[in-house]
Short mmCIF file of C-alpha atoms in Angstrom, two decimals:
data_model
loop_
_atom_site.label_atom_id
_atom_site.label_comp_id
_atom_site.label_asym_id
_atom_site.label_seq_id
_atom_site.Cartn_x
_atom_site.Cartn_y
_atom_site.Cartn_z
CA MET C 1 -8.50 30.62 137.55
CA GLY C 2 -8.70 33.03 134.28
CA SER C 3 -11.78 31.07 131.69
CA GLY C 4 -11.39 28.02 132.76
CA HIS C 5 -9.89 24.99 131.64
CA ILE C 6 -11.23 23.26 128.39
CA LEU C 7 -10.14 19.45 127.18
CA THR C 8 -11.64 18.90 123.33
CA ILE C 9 -10.51 15.80 121.98
CA PRO C 10 -12.57 15.04 118.23
CA TYR C 11 -13.13 11.69 116.24
CA PRO C 12 -9.13 10.13 115.24
CA ALA C 13 -10.11 11.75 111.22
CA GLN C 14 -9.34 15.13 109.25
CA GLY C 15 -12.23 15.92 108.70
CA HIS C 16 -13.03 15.77 112.48
CA VAL C 17 -9.20 17.43 113.34
CA ILE C 18 -10.10 20.41 111.57
CA PRO C 19 -13.01 22.19 112.75
CA LEU C 20 -12.50 21.24 116.38
CA LEU C 21 -9.00 22.61 116.76
CA GLU C 22 -10.21 26.04 115.05
CA MET C 23 -12.81 26.00 117.83
CA SER C 24 -10.01 25.49 120.29
CA LEU C 25 -7.97 28.55 119.08
CA CYS C 26 -10.59 30.27 119.41
CA LEU C 27 -11.67 29.20 123.32
CA ALA C 28 -7.74 29.63 123.80
CA LYS C 29 -8.21 33.60 122.55
CA HIS C 30 -10.91 33.97 124.97
CA GLY C 31 -9.14 33.40 127.50
CA PHE C 32 -9.65 29.72 127.72
CA GLU C 33 -6.10 26.78 128.01
CA ILE C 34 -7.31 24.23 126.49
CA THR C 35 -6.24 20.47 125.94
CA PHE C 36 -6.36 19.22 122.78
CA VAL C 37 -6.33 15.18 122.96
CA ASN C 38 -5.48 13.69 119.64
CA THR C 39 -4.64 10.38 119.21
CA GLU C 40 -0.91 9.49 119.24
CA TYR C 41 -0.41 8.80 115.46
CA ASN C 42 -2.38 11.50 114.62
CA HIS C 43 -0.52 13.93 116.93
CA LYS C 44 2.49 12.70 115.48
CA ARG C 45 0.94 14.15 111.76
CA VAL C 46 -0.48 17.39 112.89
CA VAL C 47 2.54 17.86 114.74
CA GLY C 48 4.56 17.51 111.75
CA ALA C 49 2.83 19.17 109.06
CA LEU C 50 3.09 22.33 112.11
CA ALA C 51 6.37 22.61 111.27
CA GLU C 52 6.97 26.27 111.86
CA THR C 53 4.56 26.88 114.16
CA ASN C 54 5.67 27.83 116.80
CA HIS C 55 2.78 29.16 119.20
CA ILE C 56 -0.14 28.45 119.19
CA GLY C 57 -3.57 29.79 120.89
CA ASP C 58 -0.38 32.36 121.89
CA GLY C 59 0.62 28.99 124.43
CA HIS C 60 -3.34 28.35 125.71
CA LEU C 61 -3.41 25.44 123.54
CA HIS C 62 -1.76 22.25 124.70
CA LEU C 63 -1.68 19.26 122.22
CA VAL C 64 -1.12 15.75 123.20
CA SER C 65 -1.36 12.57 123.01
CA LEU C 66 -3.11 9.30 123.86
CA PRO C 67 -3.07 5.44 122.03
CA ASP C 68 -5.16 4.61 120.29
CA GLY C 69 -5.00 0.83 121.18
CA MET C 70 -4.11 -0.18 117.10
CA LYS C 71 -0.41 -1.50 116.26
CA PRO C 72 1.56 0.40 114.11
CA GLY C 73 1.40 -0.09 110.82
CA GLU C 74 -2.66 -1.19 111.21
CA ASP C 75 -5.09 0.03 108.98
CA ARG C 76 -6.52 3.43 109.91
CA ASN C 77 -8.88 3.74 107.23
CA ASP C 78 -10.54 0.58 108.75
CA LEU C 79 -12.91 2.13 110.27
CA GLY C 80 -14.72 -0.56 112.46
CA LYS C 81 -11.41 -2.43 113.44
CA LEU C 82 -10.02 1.38 114.29
CA THR C 83 -13.21 2.32 116.17
CA GLU C 84 -12.91 -1.14 118.73
CA THR C 85 -9.56 -0.57 119.64
CA MET C 86 -10.82 3.06 120.67
CA LEU C 87 -13.01 1.41 122.91
CA GLN C 88 -11.50 -0.65 124.68
CA VAL C 89 -7.75 1.49 125.27
CA MET C 90 -9.08 5.37 125.20
CA PRO C 91 -11.50 5.82 128.12
CA MET C 92 -9.74 4.77 130.41
CA LYS C 93 -6.62 6.32 129.46
CA LEU C 94 -8.75 9.82 129.05
CA GLU C 95 -9.72 9.75 132.48
CA GLU C 96 -6.31 8.97 133.43
CA LEU C 97 -5.16 11.85 131.77
CA ILE C 98 -7.35 14.73 132.89
CA ASN C 99 -6.75 13.03 136.54
CA THR C 100 -3.12 13.73 136.23
CA ILE C 101 -3.92 16.68 134.74
CA ASN C 102 -6.51 17.36 137.93
CA GLY C 103 -3.79 15.79 140.22
CA LEU C 104 -1.16 18.79 138.75
CA GLY C 105 -3.15 21.87 141.60
CA GLY C 106 -4.44 25.06 140.35
CA ASN C 107 -4.81 24.32 136.19
CA ASP C 108 -8.44 22.02 136.37
CA ILE C 109 -10.01 21.24 133.52
CA THR C 110 -13.11 22.88 133.58
CA GLY C 111 -15.01 21.05 130.96
CA VAL C 112 -14.86 18.75 128.29
CA ILE C 113 -15.95 19.12 124.55
CA ALA C 114 -15.79 15.63 122.22
CA ASP C 115 -16.97 14.75 119.14
CA GLU C 116 -20.46 13.30 119.29
CA ASN C 117 -18.83 10.30 117.50
CA LEU C 118 -16.74 9.97 120.66
CA GLY C 119 -19.84 8.59 123.32
CA TRP C 120 -17.43 7.36 125.32
CA ALA C 121 -15.96 10.55 126.81
CA LEU C 122 -18.08 12.41 127.26
CA GLU C 123 -18.85 9.44 128.96
CA VAL C 124 -16.56 9.98 131.24
CA ALA C 125 -16.89 13.61 131.16
CA GLU C 126 -20.22 13.06 133.10
CA LYS C 127 -18.47 10.57 135.71
CA MET C 128 -15.64 12.77 136.55
CA ARG C 129 -18.93 14.87 136.89
CA ILE C 130 -17.04 17.71 134.74
CA ARG C 131 -19.12 20.13 132.00
CA ARG C 132 -19.82 18.30 128.73
CA VAL C 133 -20.53 19.72 125.25
CA ALA C 134 -20.94 17.37 122.41
CA PHE C 135 -19.03 18.67 118.90
CA TRP C 136 -20.61 17.68 115.86
CA PRO C 137 -18.50 18.54 112.80
CA ALA C 138 -20.57 18.27 110.04
CA ALA C 139 -23.79 19.01 108.74
CA ALA C 140 -27.00 19.59 111.13
CA ALA C 141 -29.41 17.24 109.15
CA LEU C 142 -27.38 14.19 108.73
CA LEU C 143 -27.07 13.81 113.44
CA ALA C 144 -31.18 15.49 112.98
CA MET C 145 -30.68 11.60 110.85
CA GLN C 146 -29.63 9.77 113.51
CA PHE C 147 -31.16 11.18 116.60
CA SER C 148 -33.73 9.71 114.23
CA ILE C 149 -32.70 5.90 114.02
CA PRO C 150 -35.52 4.05 116.54
CA LYS C 151 -38.25 6.06 113.61
CA LEU C 152 -36.88 4.50 111.67
CA ILE C 153 -36.90 1.00 112.96
CA GLU C 154 -39.95 2.07 114.19
CA GLU C 155 -41.37 2.45 110.67
CA LYS C 156 -39.72 -1.02 109.39
CA LEU C 157 -37.24 1.04 107.10
CA ILE C 158 -34.05 -0.73 109.06
CA ASP C 159 -33.73 -3.78 111.51
CA SER C 160 -32.44 -3.00 115.26
CA ASP C 161 -28.52 -3.90 113.46
CA GLY C 162 -28.65 -1.24 110.99
CA THR C 163 -29.78 -4.10 108.04
CA LEU C 164 -31.92 -2.08 106.14
CA LEU C 165 -35.46 -3.43 105.16
CA LYS C 166 -36.05 -0.79 102.64
CA SER C 167 -34.53 1.36 99.50
CA GLU C 168 -36.92 3.92 100.32
CA GLU C 169 -36.40 7.88 100.37
CA ILE C 170 -36.03 9.79 103.22
CA LYS C 171 -36.61 13.21 103.28
CA LEU C 172 -36.79 15.29 107.28
CA ALA C 173 -37.68 18.27 105.80
CA ALA C 174 -38.57 20.43 102.93
CA THR C 175 -35.08 22.29 102.96
CA VAL C 176 -33.51 19.60 103.05
CA PRO C 177 -32.07 16.87 100.90
CA THR C 178 -33.45 13.53 100.24
CA THR C 179 -31.49 10.25 101.48
CA ARG C 180 -32.40 6.81 100.06
CA THR C 181 -31.66 4.46 102.60
CA GLU C 182 -28.84 2.52 100.72
CA ARG C 183 -26.41 6.10 101.83
CA LEU C 184 -27.20 6.28 105.89
CA VAL C 185 -24.02 7.48 106.77
CA TRP C 186 -23.73 3.84 108.40
CA ALA C 187 -24.91 1.62 105.27
CA CYS C 188 -23.00 3.15 102.50
CA VAL C 189 -18.97 1.55 103.60
CA GLY C 190 -19.53 -1.23 101.41
CA ASP C 191 -18.27 -3.95 105.00
CA LYS C 192 -21.45 -4.94 106.51
CA GLU C 193 -20.13 -5.50 109.73
CA THR C 194 -17.75 -2.43 109.96
CA GLU C 195 -21.81 -0.70 108.79
CA LYS C 196 -23.24 -3.07 111.84
CA ILE C 197 -20.49 -2.16 114.72
CA LEU C 198 -20.75 2.26 113.05
CA PHE C 199 -24.71 1.54 113.08
CA GLN C 200 -24.18 0.79 116.97
CA VAL C 201 -21.72 3.42 117.55
CA CYS C 202 -24.15 5.73 116.55
CA LEU C 203 -26.39 4.47 118.56
CA LYS C 204 -24.56 5.18 121.51
CA ASN C 205 -23.54 8.42 121.02
CA ASN C 206 -27.51 8.72 120.63
CA LYS C 207 -27.32 7.40 124.18
CA ALA C 208 -24.61 9.75 125.15
CA VAL C 209 -24.94 13.02 123.97
CA GLU C 210 -28.90 13.44 126.41
CA VAL C 211 -25.71 13.62 129.06
CA ALA C 212 -24.09 16.67 127.00
CA ASP C 213 -25.14 19.65 127.80
CA TRP C 214 -24.62 21.61 124.58
CA VAL C 215 -24.52 20.04 120.91
CA ILE C 216 -22.73 22.88 119.35
CA CYS C 217 -22.41 21.92 114.91
CA ASN C 218 -20.10 23.57 112.87
CA THR C 219 -22.86 24.73 110.45
CA VAL C 220 -24.54 28.10 109.94
CA TYR C 221 -28.18 28.42 111.54
CA ASP C 222 -29.53 29.66 106.84
CA LEU C 223 -28.52 27.10 105.40
CA GLU C 224 -30.50 23.87 107.57
CA ARG C 225 -33.13 26.82 109.24
CA GLU C 226 -35.67 23.44 109.03
CA ILE C 227 -33.13 20.33 111.01
CA PHE C 228 -33.45 23.11 113.59
CA SER C 229 -36.87 23.42 114.60
CA LEU C 230 -36.92 19.45 114.63
CA ALA C 231 -33.72 18.63 116.50
CA PRO C 232 -33.36 22.36 118.91
CA ARG C 233 -30.42 21.59 120.46
CA ILE C 234 -28.22 21.03 117.59
CA LEU C 235 -26.64 25.16 118.33
CA PRO C 236 -25.14 26.27 115.27
CA ILE C 237 -21.67 28.52 115.43
CA GLY C 238 -20.16 27.95 112.23
CA PRO C 239 -18.15 28.24 110.18
CA LEU C 240 -15.77 27.68 111.83
CA LEU C 241 -12.22 28.86 109.67
CA ALA C 242 -8.80 29.92 110.03
CA SER C 243 -9.93 32.86 108.55
CA ASN C 244 -12.24 34.08 110.42
CA ARG C 245 -8.91 34.58 112.61
CA LEU C 246 -7.45 35.87 109.69
CA GLU C 247 -4.56 33.20 110.35
CA ASN C 248 -3.87 30.05 108.94
CA SER C 249 -5.57 27.01 109.36
CA ILE C 250 -3.80 24.67 111.27
CA GLY C 251 -4.87 20.76 112.28
CA HIS C 252 -3.94 18.71 108.81
CA PHE C 253 -2.16 15.94 108.67
CA TRP C 254 0.42 16.58 105.56
CA PRO C 255 3.25 19.40 105.53
CA GLU C 256 0.65 21.94 103.42
CA ASP C 257 2.98 22.74 99.40
CA SER C 258 2.83 27.15 99.65
CA THR C 259 3.54 26.97 96.39
CA CYS C 260 0.79 26.64 95.09
CA LEU C 261 0.09 29.98 96.03
CA LYS C 262 2.73 31.36 94.18
CA TRP C 263 1.51 30.10 91.06
CA LEU C 264 -1.61 30.38 91.48
CA ASP C 265 -0.20 33.96 91.42
CA GLN C 266 0.70 34.00 88.30
CA GLN C 267 -2.66 32.65 86.68
CA SER C 268 -5.44 35.07 85.63
CA PRO C 269 -8.70 35.65 87.98
CA CYS C 270 -11.19 32.74 87.91
CA SER C 271 -9.53 30.52 85.36
CA VAL C 272 -7.77 27.71 87.78
CA ILE C 273 -9.95 24.30 88.15
CA TYR C 274 -9.23 22.76 92.17
CA VAL C 275 -9.21 19.13 92.20
CA ALA C 276 -9.51 17.60 96.33
CA PHE C 277 -10.58 15.33 97.22
CA GLY C 278 -9.90 15.14 101.39
CA SER C 279 -8.21 12.62 103.38
CA PHE C 280 -10.53 9.22 102.40
CA THR C 281 -10.60 9.39 98.83
CA VAL C 282 -8.68 6.35 97.16
CA LEU C 283 -9.22 6.21 92.98
CA GLU C 284 -8.40 3.15 91.23
CA LYS C 285 -6.42 3.52 88.69
CA THR C 286 -8.69 3.58 85.62
CA GLN C 287 -10.58 6.47 86.91
CA PHE C 288 -6.97 8.26 88.39
CA GLN C 289 -5.84 7.84 85.03
CA GLU C 290 -8.87 9.26 83.60
CA LEU C 291 -9.58 12.85 85.54
CA ALA C 292 -5.85 13.13 84.89
CA LEU C 293 -6.84 13.18 80.99
CA GLY C 294 -9.99 15.53 81.70
CA LEU C 295 -8.72 17.91 83.54
CA GLU C 296 -5.98 17.70 80.09
CA LEU C 297 -8.91 17.64 77.95
CA THR C 298 -10.42 21.27 79.36
CA GLY C 299 -7.82 23.42 77.87
CA LYS C 300 -8.02 25.04 81.70
CA PRO C 301 -5.21 25.40 84.11
CA PHE C 302 -5.73 23.19 87.16
CA LEU C 303 -3.79 22.96 91.03
CA TRP C 304 -4.43 18.56 91.58
CA VAL C 305 -3.81 17.62 95.53
CA VAL C 306 -2.87 14.56 95.12
CA ARG C 307 -1.90 13.04 98.13
CA PRO C 308 0.21 9.40 98.44
CA ASP C 309 -1.79 7.41 98.98
CA ILE C 310 -4.74 8.35 96.45
CA THR C 311 -3.70 5.42 94.31
CA GLU C 312 -3.17 1.92 95.30
CA GLU C 313 -0.03 2.13 94.27
CA ASN C 314 2.47 5.66 94.21
CA PRO C 315 0.23 7.76 92.08
CA GLU C 316 4.11 8.83 90.17
CA ASN C 317 3.62 4.98 88.65
CA VAL C 318 -0.10 5.87 87.50
CA PHE C 319 -0.20 9.18 85.73
CA PRO C 320 -0.36 8.67 81.82
CA LEU C 321 2.14 8.11 79.88
CA GLY C 322 3.24 11.56 79.67
CA PHE C 323 0.50 13.58 81.10
CA GLN C 324 2.55 15.90 83.11
CA GLU C 325 4.93 17.12 80.60
CA ARG C 326 2.33 17.70 78.69
CA VAL C 327 0.60 19.91 80.70
CA GLU C 328 3.34 21.32 82.50
CA SER C 329 2.70 24.65 81.57
CA ARG C 330 -1.21 25.44 83.30
CA GLY C 331 -1.19 22.34 85.81
CA LYS C 332 0.30 22.63 89.47
CA ILE C 333 0.53 19.12 92.15
CA VAL C 334 0.73 19.09 95.61
CA GLY C 335 0.59 16.55 97.45
CA TRP C 336 -1.59 18.67 99.83
CA ALA C 337 -2.98 22.20 100.02
CA PRO C 338 -3.33 24.58 101.83
CA GLN C 339 -7.44 24.86 100.97
CA GLN C 340 -8.82 27.58 102.72
CA ARG C 341 -5.38 30.05 101.74
CA VAL C 342 -6.50 28.27 97.91
CA LEU C 343 -9.84 29.72 98.05
CA ASN C 344 -10.18 32.24 98.52
CA HIS C 345 -7.76 33.22 95.56
CA PRO C 346 -9.13 35.61 92.71
CA SER C 347 -7.48 33.17 90.62
CA ILE C 348 -10.03 30.26 91.07
CA ALA C 349 -12.36 29.12 89.19
CA CYS C 350 -14.31 25.92 89.56
CA PHE C 351 -13.81 23.28 92.32
CA VAL C 352 -13.95 19.45 92.09
CA SER C 353 -14.36 18.28 94.85
CA HIS C 354 -15.38 15.45 98.16
CA CYS C 355 -18.03 17.64 99.53
CA GLY C 356 -16.74 16.86 103.01
CA TRP C 357 -18.23 19.32 105.02
CA ASN C 358 -15.41 20.91 105.61
CA SER C 359 -14.53 21.80 102.33
CA THR C 360 -17.97 22.53 101.50
CA LEU C 361 -17.64 25.24 103.87
CA GLU C 362 -14.77 27.18 103.60
CA SER C 363 -16.03 27.18 99.37
CA LEU C 364 -19.65 28.90 100.32
CA SER C 365 -17.28 31.20 102.33
CA ASN C 366 -15.64 32.52 99.35
CA GLY C 367 -18.19 32.00 96.39
CA VAL C 368 -16.39 29.28 94.77
CA ARG C 369 -18.69 26.30 92.29
CA PHE C 370 -18.84 22.85 93.16
CA LEU C 371 -18.29 19.89 90.95
CA CYS C 372 -18.74 17.64 93.09
CA TRP C 373 -17.60 13.94 93.13
CA PRO C 374 -18.44 12.26 96.55
CA TYR C 375 -16.79 9.32 97.64
CA PHE C 376 -18.42 7.81 101.49
CA ALA C 377 -20.05 8.24 104.58
CA ASP C 378 -21.46 12.18 104.97
CA GLN C 379 -20.53 13.37 101.55
CA PHE C 380 -23.35 12.70 99.09
CA LEU C 381 -25.38 14.34 101.71
CA ASN C 382 -24.06 17.61 101.03
CA GLU C 383 -23.20 16.44 97.41
CA SER C 384 -27.50 16.64 97.69
CA TYR C 385 -26.75 20.16 99.72
CA ILE C 386 -24.79 21.87 96.88
CA CYS C 387 -26.78 20.66 93.83
CA ASP C 388 -30.05 20.17 95.15
CA ILE C 389 -31.27 22.52 97.80
CA TRP C 390 -28.79 25.08 97.86
CA LYS C 391 -28.04 24.97 94.15
CA VAL C 392 -24.68 26.28 93.98
CA GLY C 393 -23.05 23.00 91.88
CA LEU C 394 -23.64 20.00 88.63
CA GLU C 395 -22.67 16.51 90.02
CA LEU C 396 -20.50 15.03 87.59
CA LYS C 397 -21.82 10.82 86.83
CA ASN C 398 -20.30 7.82 86.27
CA ASP C 399 -20.82 5.66 83.06
CA GLU C 400 -21.78 2.28 83.10
CA HIS C 401 -19.10 1.40 84.02
CA GLY C 402 -18.93 3.59 87.32
CA ILE C 403 -16.34 6.22 86.16
CA VAL C 404 -16.34 9.29 85.69
CA THR C 405 -15.02 9.92 81.84
CA ARG C 406 -12.58 12.80 80.92
CA THR C 407 -16.12 13.57 78.68
CA GLU C 408 -17.85 14.11 81.62
CA ILE C 409 -15.34 16.55 83.48
CA LYS C 410 -15.09 18.51 80.11
CA GLU C 411 -18.39 18.67 79.80
CA LYS C 412 -19.47 20.34 83.24
CA VAL C 413 -16.76 22.78 84.11
CA GLU C 414 -17.37 23.89 80.67
CA LYS C 415 -21.21 23.59 81.73
CA LEU C 416 -20.81 24.90 85.22
CA LEU C 417 -18.80 28.00 84.11
CA GLY C 418 -21.34 29.48 82.10
CA ASP C 419 -23.62 28.98 84.00
CA GLU C 420 -24.31 32.81 85.51
CA ASP C 421 -27.35 32.14 87.58
CA LEU C 422 -25.23 29.64 89.39
CA LYS C 423 -22.36 32.17 90.12
CA ARG C 424 -25.23 34.19 91.19
CA ARG C 425 -26.76 31.52 93.57
CA ILE C 426 -23.48 31.50 95.24
CA GLN C 427 -22.19 34.71 95.71
CA LYS C 428 -25.63 35.33 97.20
CA LEU C 429 -24.86 31.70 99.82
CA LYS C 430 -20.97 32.76 100.17
CA LYS C 431 -22.55 36.29 102.25
CA THR C 432 -25.38 34.37 103.83
CA VAL C 433 -23.07 32.29 105.20
CA LEU C 434 -19.91 35.32 105.78
CA GLU C 435 -22.25 37.26 107.81
CA SER C 436 -23.23 34.53 109.74
CA VAL C 437 -19.44 34.76 112.54
CA GLU C 438 -19.83 39.18 111.75
CA GLU C 439 -20.86 40.28 114.93
CA GLY C 440 -24.22 40.15 115.39
CA GLY C 441 -25.41 36.99 113.53
CA ARG C 442 -26.53 34.40 114.33
CA SER C 443 -23.96 32.14 114.81
CA TYR C 444 -21.04 34.67 116.55
CA ASN C 445 -23.88 34.82 118.92
CA ASN C 446 -24.48 31.55 119.86
CA PHE C 447 -20.88 31.82 120.49
CA ASN C 448 -20.60 33.92 122.41
CA ASN C 449 -24.08 32.68 124.56
CA PHE C 450 -21.59 29.60 124.84
CA ILE C 451 -18.08 31.06 126.00
CA ASN C 452 -19.93 32.78 129.11
CA TRP C 453 -21.69 29.77 130.17
CA LEU C 454 -18.26 27.84 129.75
CA LYS C 455 -16.92 30.16 131.93
CA PRO C 456 -16.51 28.67 135.88
#
């Protein structure tokens, strides 16, 4: 039987797929057979972006898919609708998939590792008497906040349906960012109906996680030390990075443009502003143009990731008149970048980031300073960690019209790059983060203990 056959299933978003696929590859290296389950829509994107990669996990990792219940062309960024349709379709399909695999003989599923946001997958595993693990891809503080929902209701900060009753600050511990009630992860989506759906899902997931044998988290003990006293079930095993395996990251939804690495080779050390906002952020036209003009105003070389869907219309039609010609000699614009390799490049000076958790860990691991531009959900908590707790980045502030202006961008770049104390702090934090996954480090030991338990 070997080390066992593990089914892993992420929530269908870029920031969830990449770390769970990374962990799956680590398990494959330890001899486990892995079946990695994406939605059909994301499976096509991941496989398409892989292109030239033939052997994933040395043949021990198999990418498969299940329908998410949505029709072709429907908006999968509508989190409320996506969540509801998945719940109607995917639990039954997951059970069918496991039964099909187990019916082949000799290679039964011995464990299920499911994104904590898919509590129903843990319930399917419990029903089928398979060992189950909840995987949390974000900061442990965010999960601890979700676990504290009953207390928030008891203290009359929120109603039983998640509606905010008070605008108030919540602080779980001294070294954990303060969160305002209106920034709770289900409360800052912008659509009241979606927010109620997401709150109900949080409640269901809290209940479902009770049947998990383990709750593992892509974080580092020393980044969130106090949280593990408040929520001792959460086990840190991060950062989950391809560089730990000395290989390239996979699981992206867009093909990576690796020409940017050759371009970076031609730039001076610690000179390039890297700008990337993950897979969800959408900038309206005025803000997009102000960002472009801000990068131009800095006078510094920049690498800017401009997804095809980062604006409501084709970005090529939104760039300020003559901008691309004016910055041609010092600006590189790509549709998607091999981010872990970019952040590891010696020419990178700072990272203008949406503060997604993967991006946060990747930047910390490479000692790259942040300019923070969060968009939604947990990104505000991560920004607070970066700017207020760890003090390794600066916040980009909106003007009275809600715009981050070109002047703000220029001034914050100059302030960030001139702050030697901040530079020293992030180098110290880089050492802490990397030591956690080295032999004898806390994440290394936790992961090895987990692997030993996972073996049948």
